[in-house]
Amino acid sequence: MFKKFSPSTDIAGQTPVKSSVQRAIRAAILSQWKIEPETLEALWPKKEGLVHVKCREHVSIYSLHGEPLIIQHFDGPFYPTLRVLHKYPYILPKVGIDRGAIRYLLGGAPMMCPGLTSKGGWLPPAEEALGAGTAVAIYAEGKEHAVGVGVLKLGTEEMRRVNKDVGVDVASYLGDDLWAHKSL
């Protein structure tokens, strides 16, 4: 999504978000992420207004004081930016990729099922299975922090069964052009 992102050419406009829309975003985030209201309040205080940054390809970035916090593609799920995920690593479910998939992730490619189901990869156990369309944090084998944020294309149990095709569609990754811009 942000492989070739340049604020000067890719941002169509910035508008303040109405308070009713902010309440809807806050409610959606509380239902989609594993985040407590107090943590969300620390990340985004209720009295602070978000700015909706409209980008190419129907990508929306919601920023606070110029710092990108939340990403949304079309009307899909909300993703935290990678910088937010590094501050609050527990807000999204985790999946792990093996060492061989790291270079592909850092190149912006979607994560294939074999990279998630191999010896170095990690998927949640069957009792905590995730469904398709869930926003996830992508961790790399041997690394402490998340290296990407994406959405599951298949459920975790289906990934184990099928073990081919795209497993996670990557929204943002370490080193992409959104990571390079600390403010918009």
CSV table of C-alpha atoms in Angstrom, one decimal:
chain,number,residue,atom,x,y,z
A,1,MET,CA,0.0,0.0,0.0
A,2,PHE,CA,2.8,2.4,0.8
A,3,LYS,CA,5.6,1.0,-1.3
A,4,LYS,CA,5.9,4.2,-3.4
A,5,PHE,CA,4.3,6.8,-1.2
A,6,SER,CA,5.2,10.5,-1.5
A,7,PRO,CA,3.1,13.0,0.5
A,8,SER,CA,3.6,15.7,-2.2
A,9,THR,CA,2.0,13.6,-4.9
A,10,ASP,CA,-0.1,10.9,-3.2
A,11,ILE,CA,-2.1,13.0,-0.7
A,12,ALA,CA,-5.3,14.4,-2.2
A,13,GLY,CA,-6.4,16.4,0.8
A,14,GLN,CA,-6.6,16.7,4.5
A,15,THR,CA,-9.8,17.5,6.4
A,16,PRO,CA,-10.6,17.5,10.1
A,17,VAL,CA,-12.9,14.6,11.2
A,18,LYS,CA,-16.3,15.4,12.6
A,19,SER,CA,-16.8,14.4,16.2
A,20,SER,CA,-19.6,11.9,15.3
A,21,VAL,CA,-17.2,10.2,12.8
A,22,GLN,CA,-14.5,10.2,15.5
A,23,ARG,CA,-16.9,8.4,17.9
A,24,ALA,CA,-17.6,5.8,15.2
A,25,ILE,CA,-13.9,5.3,14.5
A,26,ARG,CA,-13.2,4.9,18.2
A,27,ALA,CA,-16.0,2.3,18.6
A,28,ALA,CA,-14.8,0.4,15.6
A,29,ILE,CA,-11.2,0.3,16.9
A,30,LEU,CA,-12.3,-0.9,20.3
A,31,SER,CA,-14.2,-3.8,18.6
A,32,GLN,CA,-11.5,-4.7,16.1
A,33,TRP,CA,-8.3,-4.3,18.2
A,34,LYS,CA,-7.4,-5.9,21.5
A,35,ILE,CA,-7.1,-2.5,23.1
A,36,GLU,CA,-8.4,-1.2,26.4
A,37,PRO,CA,-10.3,2.2,26.4
A,38,GLU,CA,-7.6,3.6,28.7
A,39,THR,CA,-4.9,2.7,26.2
A,40,LEU,CA,-6.8,4.2,23.3
A,41,GLU,CA,-7.3,7.3,25.4
A,42,ALA,CA,-3.5,7.5,25.9
A,43,LEU,CA,-2.9,7.0,22.2
A,44,TRP,CA,-5.7,9.3,21.0
A,45,PRO,CA,-7.3,11.5,23.7
A,46,LYS,CA,-11.0,12.2,23.2
A,47,LYS,CA,-10.5,15.9,23.2
A,48,GLU,CA,-8.0,15.8,20.4
A,49,GLY,CA,-9.3,16.0,16.8
A,50,LEU,CA,-8.1,13.6,14.1
A,51,VAL,CA,-7.3,14.7,10.6
A,52,HIS,CA,-8.4,12.6,7.7
A,53,VAL,CA,-5.6,12.4,5.1
A,54,LYS,CA,-7.0,11.2,1.8
A,55,CYS,CA,-4.5,9.3,-0.3
A,56,ARG,CA,-4.4,7.6,-3.7
A,57,GLU,CA,-6.1,4.2,-4.2
A,58,HIS,CA,-8.8,4.9,-1.6
A,59,VAL,CA,-6.3,4.8,1.3
A,60,SER,CA,-7.2,6.9,4.4
A,61,ILE,CA,-4.7,7.9,7.0
A,62,TYR,CA,-6.0,9.3,10.3
A,63,SER,CA,-3.4,11.5,11.9
A,64,LEU,CA,-3.1,13.4,15.2
A,65,HIS,CA,-0.9,16.5,15.2
A,66,GLY,CA,0.6,15.4,11.9
A,67,GLU,CA,1.6,11.9,13.2
A,68,PRO,CA,-0.1,9.1,11.3
A,69,LEU,CA,-2.0,6.8,13.7
A,70,ILE,CA,-4.6,4.7,11.8
A,71,ILE,CA,-4.8,3.4,8.3
A,72,GLN,CA,-7.9,2.3,6.4
A,73,HIS,CA,-8.3,1.0,2.9
A,74,PHE,CA,-11.7,1.6,1.3
A,75,ASP,CA,-14.2,0.8,4.2
A,76,GLY,CA,-12.1,-2.1,5.4
A,77,PRO,CA,-10.7,-2.7,8.9
A,78,PHE,CA,-8.6,-0.1,10.7
A,79,TYR,CA,-4.9,-0.8,11.0
A,80,PRO,CA,-2.5,0.9,13.4
A,81,THR,CA,0.6,2.3,11.8
A,82,LEU,CA,3.8,0.4,12.5
A,83,ARG,CA,5.0,3.1,14.9
A,84,VAL,CA,1.8,2.8,17.0
A,85,LEU,CA,2.2,-1.0,16.9
A,86,HIS,CA,5.8,-0.7,18.3
A,87,LYS,CA,4.5,1.5,21.2
A,88,TYR,CA,1.5,-0.9,21.9
A,89,PRO,CA,2.5,-4.3,20.6
A,90,TYR,CA,-0.4,-6.2,22.1
A,91,ILE,CA,-3.2,-4.4,20.3
A,92,LEU,CA,-3.3,-6.7,17.3
A,93,PRO,CA,-3.2,-10.5,17.1
A,94,LYS,CA,0.2,-11.9,16.0
A,95,VAL,CA,1.4,-14.1,13.2
A,96,GLY,CA,5.0,-14.9,12.5
A,97,ILE,CA,7.0,-15.5,9.3
A,98,ASP,CA,10.2,-17.5,8.9
A,99,ARG,CA,13.6,-16.1,8.0
A,100,GLY,CA,13.2,-16.8,4.3
A,101,ALA,CA,10.1,-14.6,4.0
A,102,ILE,CA,11.6,-11.5,5.6
A,103,ARG,CA,13.2,-10.2,2.4
A,104,TYR,CA,9.9,-10.6,0.5
A,105,LEU,CA,8.0,-8.8,3.3
A,106,LEU,CA,10.5,-5.9,3.3
A,107,GLY,CA,10.1,-5.7,-0.5
A,108,GLY,CA,6.3,-5.2,-0.1
A,109,ALA,CA,5.1,-8.7,-1.2
A,110,PRO,CA,2.0,-10.3,0.4
A,111,MET,CA,2.9,-13.1,2.8
A,112,MET,CA,2.3,-16.6,1.5
A,113,CYS,CA,1.0,-19.5,3.6
A,114,PRO,CA,4.2,-21.6,3.6
A,115,GLY,CA,6.1,-18.7,5.2
A,116,LEU,CA,3.6,-18.7,8.0
A,117,THR,CA,3.2,-22.5,8.5
A,118,SER,CA,6.9,-23.5,8.2
A,119,LYS,CA,9.1,-24.3,11.2
A,120,GLY,CA,10.1,-20.6,11.7
A,121,GLY,CA,6.6,-19.3,11.1
A,122,TRP,CA,3.9,-18.9,13.8
A,123,LEU,CA,0.1,-19.0,13.7
A,124,PRO,CA,-2.2,-18.9,16.7
A,125,PRO,CA,-3.4,-22.2,18.1
A,126,ALA,CA,-6.7,-23.7,17.0
A,127,GLU,CA,-8.6,-22.5,20.1
A,128,GLU,CA,-7.5,-18.9,19.3
A,129,ALA,CA,-8.0,-19.2,15.5
A,130,LEU,CA,-8.4,-16.0,13.5
A,131,GLY,CA,-10.8,-15.6,10.6
A,132,ALA,CA,-10.2,-14.1,7.2
A,133,GLY,CA,-10.3,-10.3,7.2
A,134,THR,CA,-8.7,-9.9,10.6
A,135,ALA,CA,-6.0,-7.2,11.0
A,136,VAL,CA,-2.8,-8.8,12.3
A,137,ALA,CA,0.7,-7.8,13.3
A,138,ILE,CA,3.4,-9.6,11.4
A,139,TYR,CA,6.5,-10.7,13.4
A,140,ALA,CA,9.6,-12.1,11.9
A,141,GLU,CA,11.5,-15.1,13.3
A,142,GLY,CA,14.2,-13.9,15.7
A,143,LYS,CA,13.0,-10.3,15.8
A,144,GLU,CA,11.5,-8.5,18.8
A,145,HIS,CA,9.2,-5.9,17.2
A,146,ALA,CA,6.6,-6.2,14.4
A,147,VAL,CA,7.9,-5.9,10.9
A,148,GLY,CA,4.5,-5.4,9.2
A,149,VAL,CA,0.8,-4.9,9.5
A,150,GLY,CA,-1.7,-6.7,7.3
A,151,VAL,CA,-5.1,-8.4,6.9
A,152,LEU,CA,-5.6,-12.2,6.8
A,153,LYS,CA,-6.8,-13.4,3.4
A,154,LEU,CA,-7.5,-16.9,4.8
A,155,GLY,CA,-8.4,-18.0,8.3
A,156,THR,CA,-5.5,-19.4,10.3
A,157,GLU,CA,-6.9,-22.9,10.3
A,158,GLU,CA,-7.5,-22.8,6.6
A,159,MET,CA,-3.9,-21.7,6.1
A,160,ARG,CA,-2.7,-24.8,8.0
A,161,ARG,CA,-4.9,-27.0,5.8
A,162,VAL,CA,-4.3,-25.5,2.4
A,163,ASN,CA,-0.7,-24.2,2.9
A,164,LYS,CA,-0.5,-22.4,-0.4
A,165,ASP,CA,-1.6,-19.0,-1.8
A,166,VAL,CA,-1.6,-15.6,-0.1
A,167,GLY,CA,-2.1,-15.8,3.6
A,168,VAL,CA,-1.7,-12.1,4.7
A,169,ASP,CA,-2.1,-9.1,2.5
A,170,VAL,CA,0.5,-6.6,3.8
A,171,ALA,CA,-0.8,-3.0,4.4
A,172,SER,CA,2.4,-1.5,5.8
A,173,TYR,CA,5.9,-2.8,6.6
A,174,LEU,CA,9.2,-1.8,8.1
A,175,GLY,CA,11.0,0.5,5.7
A,176,ASP,CA,8.1,1.4,3.4
A,177,ASP,CA,7.5,5.1,2.6
A,178,LEU,CA,4.9,5.6,5.3
A,179,TRP,CA,7.5,4.4,7.9
A,180,ALA,CA,10.0,7.0,6.4
A,181,HIS,CA,7.6,9.9,7.1
A,182,LYS,CA,7.1,10.6,10.8
A,183,SER,CA,4.6,13.3,10.1
A,184,LEU,CA,2.3,14.2,7.2
